[in-house]
Short mmCIF file of C-alpha atoms in Angstrom, two decimals:
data_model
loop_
_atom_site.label_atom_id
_atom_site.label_comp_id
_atom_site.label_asym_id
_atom_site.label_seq_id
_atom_site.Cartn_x
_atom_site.Cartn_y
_atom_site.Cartn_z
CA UNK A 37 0.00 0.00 0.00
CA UNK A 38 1.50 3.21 -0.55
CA UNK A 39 -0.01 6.86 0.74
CA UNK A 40 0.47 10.31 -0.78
CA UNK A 41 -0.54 11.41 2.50
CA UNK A 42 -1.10 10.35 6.01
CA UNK A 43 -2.13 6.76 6.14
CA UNK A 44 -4.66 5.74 8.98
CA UNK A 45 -5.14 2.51 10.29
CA UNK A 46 -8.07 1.30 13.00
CA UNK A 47 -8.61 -2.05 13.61
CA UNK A 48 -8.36 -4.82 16.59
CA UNK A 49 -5.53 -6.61 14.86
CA UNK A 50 -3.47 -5.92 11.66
CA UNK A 51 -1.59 -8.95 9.57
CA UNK A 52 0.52 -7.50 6.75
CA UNK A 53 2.43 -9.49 4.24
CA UNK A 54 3.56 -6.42 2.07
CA UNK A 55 4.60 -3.14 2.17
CA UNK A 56 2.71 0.22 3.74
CA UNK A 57 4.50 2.92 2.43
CA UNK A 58 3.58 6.85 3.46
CA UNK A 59 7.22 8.18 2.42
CA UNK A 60 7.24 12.07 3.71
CA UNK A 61 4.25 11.70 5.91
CA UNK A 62 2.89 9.94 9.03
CA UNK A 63 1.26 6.42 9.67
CA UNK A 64 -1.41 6.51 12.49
CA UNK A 65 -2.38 2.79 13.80
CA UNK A 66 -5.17 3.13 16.28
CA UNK A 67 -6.56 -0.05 18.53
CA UNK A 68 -10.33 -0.17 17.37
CA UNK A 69 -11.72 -2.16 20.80
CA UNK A 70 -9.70 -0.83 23.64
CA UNK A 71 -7.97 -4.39 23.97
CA UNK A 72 -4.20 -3.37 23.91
CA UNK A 73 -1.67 -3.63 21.09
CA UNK A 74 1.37 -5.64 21.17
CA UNK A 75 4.99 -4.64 19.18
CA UNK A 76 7.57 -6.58 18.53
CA UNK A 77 7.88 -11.12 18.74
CA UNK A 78 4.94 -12.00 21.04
CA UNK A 79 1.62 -12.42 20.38
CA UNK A 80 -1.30 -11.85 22.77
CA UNK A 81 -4.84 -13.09 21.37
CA UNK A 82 -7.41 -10.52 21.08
CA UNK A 83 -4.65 -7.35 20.76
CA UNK A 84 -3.72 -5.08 17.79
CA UNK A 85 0.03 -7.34 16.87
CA UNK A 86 2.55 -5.63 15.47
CA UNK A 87 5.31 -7.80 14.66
CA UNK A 88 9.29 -6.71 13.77
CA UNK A 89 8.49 -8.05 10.61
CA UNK A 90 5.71 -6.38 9.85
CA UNK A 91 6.58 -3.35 11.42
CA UNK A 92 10.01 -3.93 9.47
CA UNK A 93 7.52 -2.86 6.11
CA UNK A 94 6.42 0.26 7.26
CA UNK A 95 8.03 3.31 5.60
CA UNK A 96 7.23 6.81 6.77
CA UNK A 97 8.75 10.24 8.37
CA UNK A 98 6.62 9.52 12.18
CA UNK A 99 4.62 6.81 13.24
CA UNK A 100 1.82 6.72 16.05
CA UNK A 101 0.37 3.59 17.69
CA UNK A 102 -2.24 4.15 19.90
CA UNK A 103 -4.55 2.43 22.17
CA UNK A 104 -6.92 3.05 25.10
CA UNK A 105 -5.24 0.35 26.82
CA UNK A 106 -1.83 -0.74 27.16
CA UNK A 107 1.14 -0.92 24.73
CA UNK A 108 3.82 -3.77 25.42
CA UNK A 109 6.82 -3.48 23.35
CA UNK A 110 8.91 -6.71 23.17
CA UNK A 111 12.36 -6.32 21.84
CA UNK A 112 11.84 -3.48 18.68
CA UNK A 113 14.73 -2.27 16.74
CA UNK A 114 13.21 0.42 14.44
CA UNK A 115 14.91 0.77 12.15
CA UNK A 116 16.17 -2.93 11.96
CA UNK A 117 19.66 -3.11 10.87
CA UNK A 118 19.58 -6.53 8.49
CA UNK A 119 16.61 -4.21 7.35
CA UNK A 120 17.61 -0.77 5.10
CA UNK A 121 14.49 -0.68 4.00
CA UNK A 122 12.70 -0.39 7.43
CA UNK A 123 11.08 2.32 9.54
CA UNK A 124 13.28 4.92 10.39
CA UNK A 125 11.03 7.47 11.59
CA UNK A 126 10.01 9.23 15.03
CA UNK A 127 7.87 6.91 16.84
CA UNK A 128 5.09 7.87 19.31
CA UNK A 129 3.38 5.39 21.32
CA UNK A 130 0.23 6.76 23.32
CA UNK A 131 -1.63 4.41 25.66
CA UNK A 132 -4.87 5.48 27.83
CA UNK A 133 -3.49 2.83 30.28
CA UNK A 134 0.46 1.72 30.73
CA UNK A 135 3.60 1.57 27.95
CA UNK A 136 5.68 -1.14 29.03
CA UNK A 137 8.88 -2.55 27.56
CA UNK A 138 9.74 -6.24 28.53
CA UNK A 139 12.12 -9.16 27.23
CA UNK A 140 14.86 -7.47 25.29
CA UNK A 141 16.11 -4.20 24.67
CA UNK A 142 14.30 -2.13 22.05
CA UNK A 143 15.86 0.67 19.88
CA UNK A 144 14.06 3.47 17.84
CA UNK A 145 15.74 6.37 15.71
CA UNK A 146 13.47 8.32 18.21
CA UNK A 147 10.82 7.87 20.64
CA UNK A 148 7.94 9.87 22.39
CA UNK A 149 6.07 7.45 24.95
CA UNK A 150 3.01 9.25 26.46
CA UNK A 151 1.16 7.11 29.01
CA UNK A 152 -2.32 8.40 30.76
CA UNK A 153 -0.99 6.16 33.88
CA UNK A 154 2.53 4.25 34.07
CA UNK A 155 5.71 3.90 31.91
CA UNK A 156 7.35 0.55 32.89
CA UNK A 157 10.68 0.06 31.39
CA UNK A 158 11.95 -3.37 32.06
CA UNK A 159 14.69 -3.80 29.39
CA UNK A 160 17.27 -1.49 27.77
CA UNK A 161 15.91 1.65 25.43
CA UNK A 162 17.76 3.88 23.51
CA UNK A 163 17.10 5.71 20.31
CA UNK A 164 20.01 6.40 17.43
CA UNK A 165 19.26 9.50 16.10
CA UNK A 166 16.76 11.47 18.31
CA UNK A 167 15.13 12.29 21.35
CA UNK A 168 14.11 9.57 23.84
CA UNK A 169 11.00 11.32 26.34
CA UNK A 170 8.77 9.13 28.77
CA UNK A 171 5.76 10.82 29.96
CA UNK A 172 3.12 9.40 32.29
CA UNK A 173 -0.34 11.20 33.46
CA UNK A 174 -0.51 12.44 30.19
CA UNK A 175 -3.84 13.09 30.85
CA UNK A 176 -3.24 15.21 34.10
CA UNK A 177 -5.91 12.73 36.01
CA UNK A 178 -4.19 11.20 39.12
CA UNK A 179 -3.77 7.83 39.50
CA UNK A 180 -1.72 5.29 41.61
CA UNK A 181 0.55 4.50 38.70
CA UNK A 182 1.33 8.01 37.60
CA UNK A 183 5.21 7.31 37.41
CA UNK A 184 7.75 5.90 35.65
CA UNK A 185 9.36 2.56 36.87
CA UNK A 186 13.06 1.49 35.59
CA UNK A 187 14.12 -2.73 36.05
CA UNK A 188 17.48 -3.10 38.18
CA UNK A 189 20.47 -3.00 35.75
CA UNK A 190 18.49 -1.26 32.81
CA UNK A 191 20.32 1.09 30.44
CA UNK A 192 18.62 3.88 28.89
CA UNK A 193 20.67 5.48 25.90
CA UNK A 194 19.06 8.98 24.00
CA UNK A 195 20.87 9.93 21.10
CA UNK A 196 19.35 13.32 21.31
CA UNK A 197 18.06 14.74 24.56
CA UNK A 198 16.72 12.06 27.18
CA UNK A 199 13.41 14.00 29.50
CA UNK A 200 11.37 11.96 32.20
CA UNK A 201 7.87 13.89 33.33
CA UNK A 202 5.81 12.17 35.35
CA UNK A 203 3.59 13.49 38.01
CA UNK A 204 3.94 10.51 40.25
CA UNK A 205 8.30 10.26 39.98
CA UNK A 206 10.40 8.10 38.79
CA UNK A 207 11.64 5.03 40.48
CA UNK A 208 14.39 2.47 40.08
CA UNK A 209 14.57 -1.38 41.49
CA UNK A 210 18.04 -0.94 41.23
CA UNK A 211 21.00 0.48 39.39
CA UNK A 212 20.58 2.28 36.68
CA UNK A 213 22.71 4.25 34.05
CA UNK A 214 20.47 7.22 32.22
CA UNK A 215 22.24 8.50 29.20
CA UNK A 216 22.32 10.95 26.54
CA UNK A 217 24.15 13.05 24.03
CA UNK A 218 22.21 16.49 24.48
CA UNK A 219 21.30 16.28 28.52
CA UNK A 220 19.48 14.69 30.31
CA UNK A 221 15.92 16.49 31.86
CA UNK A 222 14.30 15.11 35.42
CA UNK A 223 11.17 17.05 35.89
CA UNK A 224 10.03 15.41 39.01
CA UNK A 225 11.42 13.45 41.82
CA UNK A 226 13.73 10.41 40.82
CA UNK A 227 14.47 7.58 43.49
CA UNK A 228 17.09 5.39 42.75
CA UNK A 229 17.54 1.78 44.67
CA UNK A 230 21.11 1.41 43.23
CA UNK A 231 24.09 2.68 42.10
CA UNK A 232 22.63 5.58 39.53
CA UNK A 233 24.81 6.66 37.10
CA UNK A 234 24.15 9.92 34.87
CA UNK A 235 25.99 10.88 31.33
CA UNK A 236 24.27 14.26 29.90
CA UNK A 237 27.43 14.34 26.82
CA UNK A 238 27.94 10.72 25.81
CA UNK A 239 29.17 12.52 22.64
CA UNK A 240 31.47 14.68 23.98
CA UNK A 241 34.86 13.46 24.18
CA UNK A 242 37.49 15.03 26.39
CA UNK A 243 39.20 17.93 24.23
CA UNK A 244 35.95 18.01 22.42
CA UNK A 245 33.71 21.27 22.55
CA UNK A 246 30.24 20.42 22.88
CA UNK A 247 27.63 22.60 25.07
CA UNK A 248 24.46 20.95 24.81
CA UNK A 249 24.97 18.25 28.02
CA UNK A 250 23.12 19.64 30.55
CA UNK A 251 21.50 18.00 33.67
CA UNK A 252 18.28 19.16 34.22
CA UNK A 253 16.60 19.18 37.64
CA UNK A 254 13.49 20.57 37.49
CA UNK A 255 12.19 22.89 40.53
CA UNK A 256 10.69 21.16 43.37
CA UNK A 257 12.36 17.43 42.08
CA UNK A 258 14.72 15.17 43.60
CA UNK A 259 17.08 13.19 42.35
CA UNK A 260 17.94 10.58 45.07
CA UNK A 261 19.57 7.53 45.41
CA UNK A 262 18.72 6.44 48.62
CA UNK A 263 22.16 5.95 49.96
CA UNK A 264 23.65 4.61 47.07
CA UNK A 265 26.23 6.47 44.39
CA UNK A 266 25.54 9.34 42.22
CA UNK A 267 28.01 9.43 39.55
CA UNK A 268 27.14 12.41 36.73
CA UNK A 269 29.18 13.04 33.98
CA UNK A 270 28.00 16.42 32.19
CA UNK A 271 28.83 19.28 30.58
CA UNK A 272 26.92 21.87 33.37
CA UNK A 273 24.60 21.61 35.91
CA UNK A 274 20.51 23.35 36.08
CA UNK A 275 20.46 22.73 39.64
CA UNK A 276 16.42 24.26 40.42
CA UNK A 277 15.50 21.11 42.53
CA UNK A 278 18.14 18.86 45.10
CA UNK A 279 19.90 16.21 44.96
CA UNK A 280 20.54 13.40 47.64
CA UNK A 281 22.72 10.44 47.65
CA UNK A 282 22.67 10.81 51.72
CA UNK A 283 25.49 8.16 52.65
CA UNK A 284 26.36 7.72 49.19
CA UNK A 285 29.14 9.71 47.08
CA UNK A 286 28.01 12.36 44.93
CA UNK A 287 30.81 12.32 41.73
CA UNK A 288 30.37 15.20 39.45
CA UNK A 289 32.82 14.68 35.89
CA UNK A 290 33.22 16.95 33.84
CA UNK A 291 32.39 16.01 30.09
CA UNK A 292 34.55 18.03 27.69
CA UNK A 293 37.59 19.03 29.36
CA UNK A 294 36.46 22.74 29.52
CA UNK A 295 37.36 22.64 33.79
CA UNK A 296 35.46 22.80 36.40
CA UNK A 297 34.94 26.44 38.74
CA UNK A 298 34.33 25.08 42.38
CA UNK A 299 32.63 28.23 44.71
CA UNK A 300 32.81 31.47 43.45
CA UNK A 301 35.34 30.45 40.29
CA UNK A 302 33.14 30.51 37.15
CA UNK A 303 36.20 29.79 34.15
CA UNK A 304 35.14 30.24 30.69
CA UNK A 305 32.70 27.26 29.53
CA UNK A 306 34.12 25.30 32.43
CA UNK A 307 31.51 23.12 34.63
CA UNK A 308 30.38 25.32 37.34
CA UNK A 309 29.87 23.87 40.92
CA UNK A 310 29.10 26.97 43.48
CA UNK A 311 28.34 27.53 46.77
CA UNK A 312 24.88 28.04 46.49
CA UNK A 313 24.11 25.25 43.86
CA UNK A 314 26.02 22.85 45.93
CA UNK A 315 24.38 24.12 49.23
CA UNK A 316 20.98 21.69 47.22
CA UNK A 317 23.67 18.39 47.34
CA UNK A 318 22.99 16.04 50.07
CA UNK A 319 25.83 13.40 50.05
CA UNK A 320 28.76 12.05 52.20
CA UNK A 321 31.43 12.89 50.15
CA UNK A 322 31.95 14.50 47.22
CA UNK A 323 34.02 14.03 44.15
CA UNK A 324 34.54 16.30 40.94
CA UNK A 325 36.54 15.09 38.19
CA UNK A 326 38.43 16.40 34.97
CA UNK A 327 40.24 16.20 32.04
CA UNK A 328 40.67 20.10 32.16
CA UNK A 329 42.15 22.54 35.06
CA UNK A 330 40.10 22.95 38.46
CA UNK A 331 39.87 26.39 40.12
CA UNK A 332 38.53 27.09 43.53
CA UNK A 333 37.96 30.37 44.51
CA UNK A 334 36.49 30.76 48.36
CA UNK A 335 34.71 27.48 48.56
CA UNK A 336 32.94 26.73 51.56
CA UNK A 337 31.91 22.99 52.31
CA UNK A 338 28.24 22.95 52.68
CA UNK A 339 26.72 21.12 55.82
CA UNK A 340 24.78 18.83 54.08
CA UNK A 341 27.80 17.46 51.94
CA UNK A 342 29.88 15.70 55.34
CA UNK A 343 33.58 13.87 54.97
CA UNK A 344 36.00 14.27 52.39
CA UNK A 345 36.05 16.62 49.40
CA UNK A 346 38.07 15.11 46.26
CA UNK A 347 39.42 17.66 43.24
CA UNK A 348 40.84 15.33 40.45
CA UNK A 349 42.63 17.10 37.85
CA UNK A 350 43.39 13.73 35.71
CA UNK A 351 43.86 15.33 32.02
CA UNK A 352 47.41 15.99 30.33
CA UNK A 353 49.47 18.27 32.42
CA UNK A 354 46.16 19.41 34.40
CA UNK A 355 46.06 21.80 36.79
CA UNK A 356 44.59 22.82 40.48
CA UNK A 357 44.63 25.95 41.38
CA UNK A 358 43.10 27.81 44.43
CA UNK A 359 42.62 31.82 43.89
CA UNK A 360 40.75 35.10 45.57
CA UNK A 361 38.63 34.02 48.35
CA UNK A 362 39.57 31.77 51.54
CA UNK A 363 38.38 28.08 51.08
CA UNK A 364 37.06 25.90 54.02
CA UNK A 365 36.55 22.40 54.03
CA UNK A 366 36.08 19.81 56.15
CA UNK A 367 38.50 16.96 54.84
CA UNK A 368 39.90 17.39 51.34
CA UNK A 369 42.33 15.51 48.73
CA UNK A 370 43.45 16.98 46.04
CA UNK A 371 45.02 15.16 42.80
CA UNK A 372 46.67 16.64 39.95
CA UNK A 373 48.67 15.45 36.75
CA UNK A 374 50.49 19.15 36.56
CA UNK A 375 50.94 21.75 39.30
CA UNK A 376 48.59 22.75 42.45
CA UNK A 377 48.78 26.29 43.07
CA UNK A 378 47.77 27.87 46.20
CA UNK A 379 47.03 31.41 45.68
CA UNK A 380 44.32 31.76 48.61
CA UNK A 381 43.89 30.40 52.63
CA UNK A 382 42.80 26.77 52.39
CA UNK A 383 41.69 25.31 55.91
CA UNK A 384 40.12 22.05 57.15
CA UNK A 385 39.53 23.35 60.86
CA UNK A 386 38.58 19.58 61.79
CA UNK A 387 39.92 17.80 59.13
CA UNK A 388 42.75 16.05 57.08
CA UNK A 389 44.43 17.64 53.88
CA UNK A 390 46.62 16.00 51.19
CA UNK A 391 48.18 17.56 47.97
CA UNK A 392 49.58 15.01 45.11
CA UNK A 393 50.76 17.19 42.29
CA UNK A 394 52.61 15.16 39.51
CA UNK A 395 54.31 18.72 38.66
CA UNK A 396 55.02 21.14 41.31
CA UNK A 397 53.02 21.94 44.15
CA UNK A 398 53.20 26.17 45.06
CA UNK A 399 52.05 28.01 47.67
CA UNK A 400 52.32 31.81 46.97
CA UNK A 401 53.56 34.62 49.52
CA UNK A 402 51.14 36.05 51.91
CA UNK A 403 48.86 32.69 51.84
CA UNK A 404 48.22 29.82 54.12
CA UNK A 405 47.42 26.00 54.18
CA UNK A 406 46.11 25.03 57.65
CA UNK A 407 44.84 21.65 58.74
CA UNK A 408 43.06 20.87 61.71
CA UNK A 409 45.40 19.22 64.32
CA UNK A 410 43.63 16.58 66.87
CA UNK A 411 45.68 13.79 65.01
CA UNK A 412 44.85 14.66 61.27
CA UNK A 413 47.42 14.88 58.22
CA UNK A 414 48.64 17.54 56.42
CA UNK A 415 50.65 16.04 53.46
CA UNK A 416 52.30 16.98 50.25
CA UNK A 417 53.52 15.22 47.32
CA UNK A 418 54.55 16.81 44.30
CA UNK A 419 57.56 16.67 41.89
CA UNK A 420 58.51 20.30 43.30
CA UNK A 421 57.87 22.13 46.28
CA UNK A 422 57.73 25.82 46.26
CA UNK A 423 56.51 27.77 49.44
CA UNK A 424 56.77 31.32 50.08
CA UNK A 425 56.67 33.26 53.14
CA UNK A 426 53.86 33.30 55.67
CA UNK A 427 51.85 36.08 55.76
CA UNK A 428 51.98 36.23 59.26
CA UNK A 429 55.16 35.13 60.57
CA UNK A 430 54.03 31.70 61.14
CA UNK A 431 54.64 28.57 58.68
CA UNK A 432 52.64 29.33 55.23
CA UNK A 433 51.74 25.20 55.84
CA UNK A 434 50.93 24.01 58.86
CA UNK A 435 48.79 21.79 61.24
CA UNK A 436 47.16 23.42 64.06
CA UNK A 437 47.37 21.90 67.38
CA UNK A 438 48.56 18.11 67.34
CA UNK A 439 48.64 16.98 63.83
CA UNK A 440 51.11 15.56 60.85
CA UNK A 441 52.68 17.55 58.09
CA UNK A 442 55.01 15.81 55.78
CA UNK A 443 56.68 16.38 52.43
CA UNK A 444 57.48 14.23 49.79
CA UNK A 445 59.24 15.32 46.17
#
């Protein structure tokens, strides 16, 4: 069958042996009975079947499959790759009810799902080309199952821009890894059971420019792992809502290379972690991470981020360097592959310190590092050790009270 214009389909089941062909438009397939519609290699009696190889046969710029009951989607790869002929196209799939995907992962070039209750996702999705978005309570009515639910271990991989809205939240039964090439969007709360791991610039390569990986938390959402790691990897942060690992790590990496500005440093198109946006982090521990330089200008540990602070500098020759305002923090290590430069106070009144510079490690005149005695560790390891005068008389690095400072070059 071919179309020279939208092609429209309504019926309680569809068996196609040929071709339906609506090149440069859209094919509509609606579930006449309300009974449910099945995609992919199962077969439920009674539902609108869509198979992969009929489905395979269907050439058009969008497709929508609709029902007033629920979509299951069984291991789709749209468009099929022993297939050049198959559908390429945006998909939208629009249920009254549920949009679950079971068995095996599916794949689209891109996908809309819009659900008037839940989105269940129980097996890898990604798209190839385009935007991946899950909606549920699509029709603004509350329900029980207004949310989106994500199977332990499932990865969920948006070539374009990957955006969960549902009124209910998202929730995981496990680890999960969310990822995109143009940022990822959370518009309501997000409750992870595992390990969650976040990439908003899967496309962006270290030494790479590319802008467009955002994470997006949404005003008034969570994104919470109950207790469990929070690594993100992103180009910069739309911190509106909060984020809470509580006795998990929160590790923030830095996508491109561009740096990261910790407190009140904001370097050109670096990744910009200050005070204020970090005062919405709830975590034990905190990590940021780069292929870039780091700079900290007057950074001040927020309460609700407790232990030990890590700066990892890990690119070619990269840099720390502290400038401008004082810095307080309540345990902190800091790695770098070149030179750590202490232009500013840095104190940890209660807390450990340790430098490891692969290049030189210098403190400037008129500028202080000061641990916090009661049996903590002051240490520094670098290739070179330059330290100017005190600004007060007393040692430029030292550990107050009863403490350890060593050296090593």
């Amino acid at each position: 069958v071919t179309a020279s214009g939208n092609l429209s389909i309504i019926a309680n089941d569809l068996v196609s042996e040929g071709n339906l062909d609506a090149s440069g438009f859209e094919i509509l397939i609606q579930d006449s009975d309300g009974s449910g519609v099945v995609m992919g290699n199962q077969f439920i009696g009674g539902w609108l079947n869509l198979s992969q190889t009929e489905l395979d046969g269907m050439a058009a710029d969008a497709m929508t499959i609709s029902s007033n009951a629920r979509i299951n989607v069984y291991g789709v790869t749209l468009p099929n790759p022993g297939d050049p002929d198959s559908f390429s196209g945006a998909m939208t799939l629009d249920s009254g009810t549920y949009v679950l995907f079971y068995s095996s992962e599916s794949t689209f070039a891109s996908l809309t799902v819009e659900a008037d209750d839940l989105v269940y996702v129980g097996a890898n999705l990604s798209t190839t080309t385009g935007d991946l978005i899950l909606r549920s309570d699509v029709d603004g009515t509350p329900d029980f199952y207004d949310k989106i639910y994500f199977e332990a271990n499932v990865v969920v991989d948006s070539a374009g821009e990957l955006l969960l809205d549902a009124s209910g939240g998202s929730e995981t039964f496990g680890a999960i890894d969310l990822l995109a090439d143009d940022g990822v969007t959370i518009n309501q709360s997000f409750t992870g059971t595992g390990k969650v791991k976040i990439d908003a610039d899967t496309d962006s390569d270290a030494n790479t420019s590319d802008d467009s990986g955002t994470l997006t938390i949404a005003s008034g959402a969570t994104l919470a792992t109950n207790g469990n790691a929070l690594e993100i990897r992103l180009n910069q942060l739309q911190l509106d809502g909060n984020i809470d690992s509580g006795s998990g790590m929160t590790t923030f990496i830095d996508s491109d290379a561009d740096g990261i500005g910790l407190g009140n440093a904001q370097p050109v198109d670096a990744l910009t972690l200050s005070n204020t946006l970090l005062a919405s982090v709830n975590s034990t521990g905190l990590t940021v991470r780069t292929e870039g330089d780091v700079a900290v200008d007057g950074f001040n540990q927020p309460a609700n981020i407790i232990g030990t602070v890590f700066i990892d500098a890990n690119g070619t020759d990269s840099s720390i360097t502290f400038v401008n305002g004082d810095s307080t923090v309540t345990e902190l290590q800091a790695d770098a592959t070149g030179d750590i430069n202490v232009d500013a106070l840095i104190q940890t009144p209660t807390g450990s310190m340790r430098f490891d510079a692969v290049g030189s490690f210098n403190l400037s005149s008129g500028n202080r590092v000061v641990a916090g005695g009661d049996g903590t560790t002051l240490s520094v390891s670098a290739g070179t050790i330059d330290v100017a005068d005190g600004s007060t008389g007393t040692e430029s690095i030292r550990n107050s009270g009863i403490g350890t400072v060593s050296y090593t070059h």
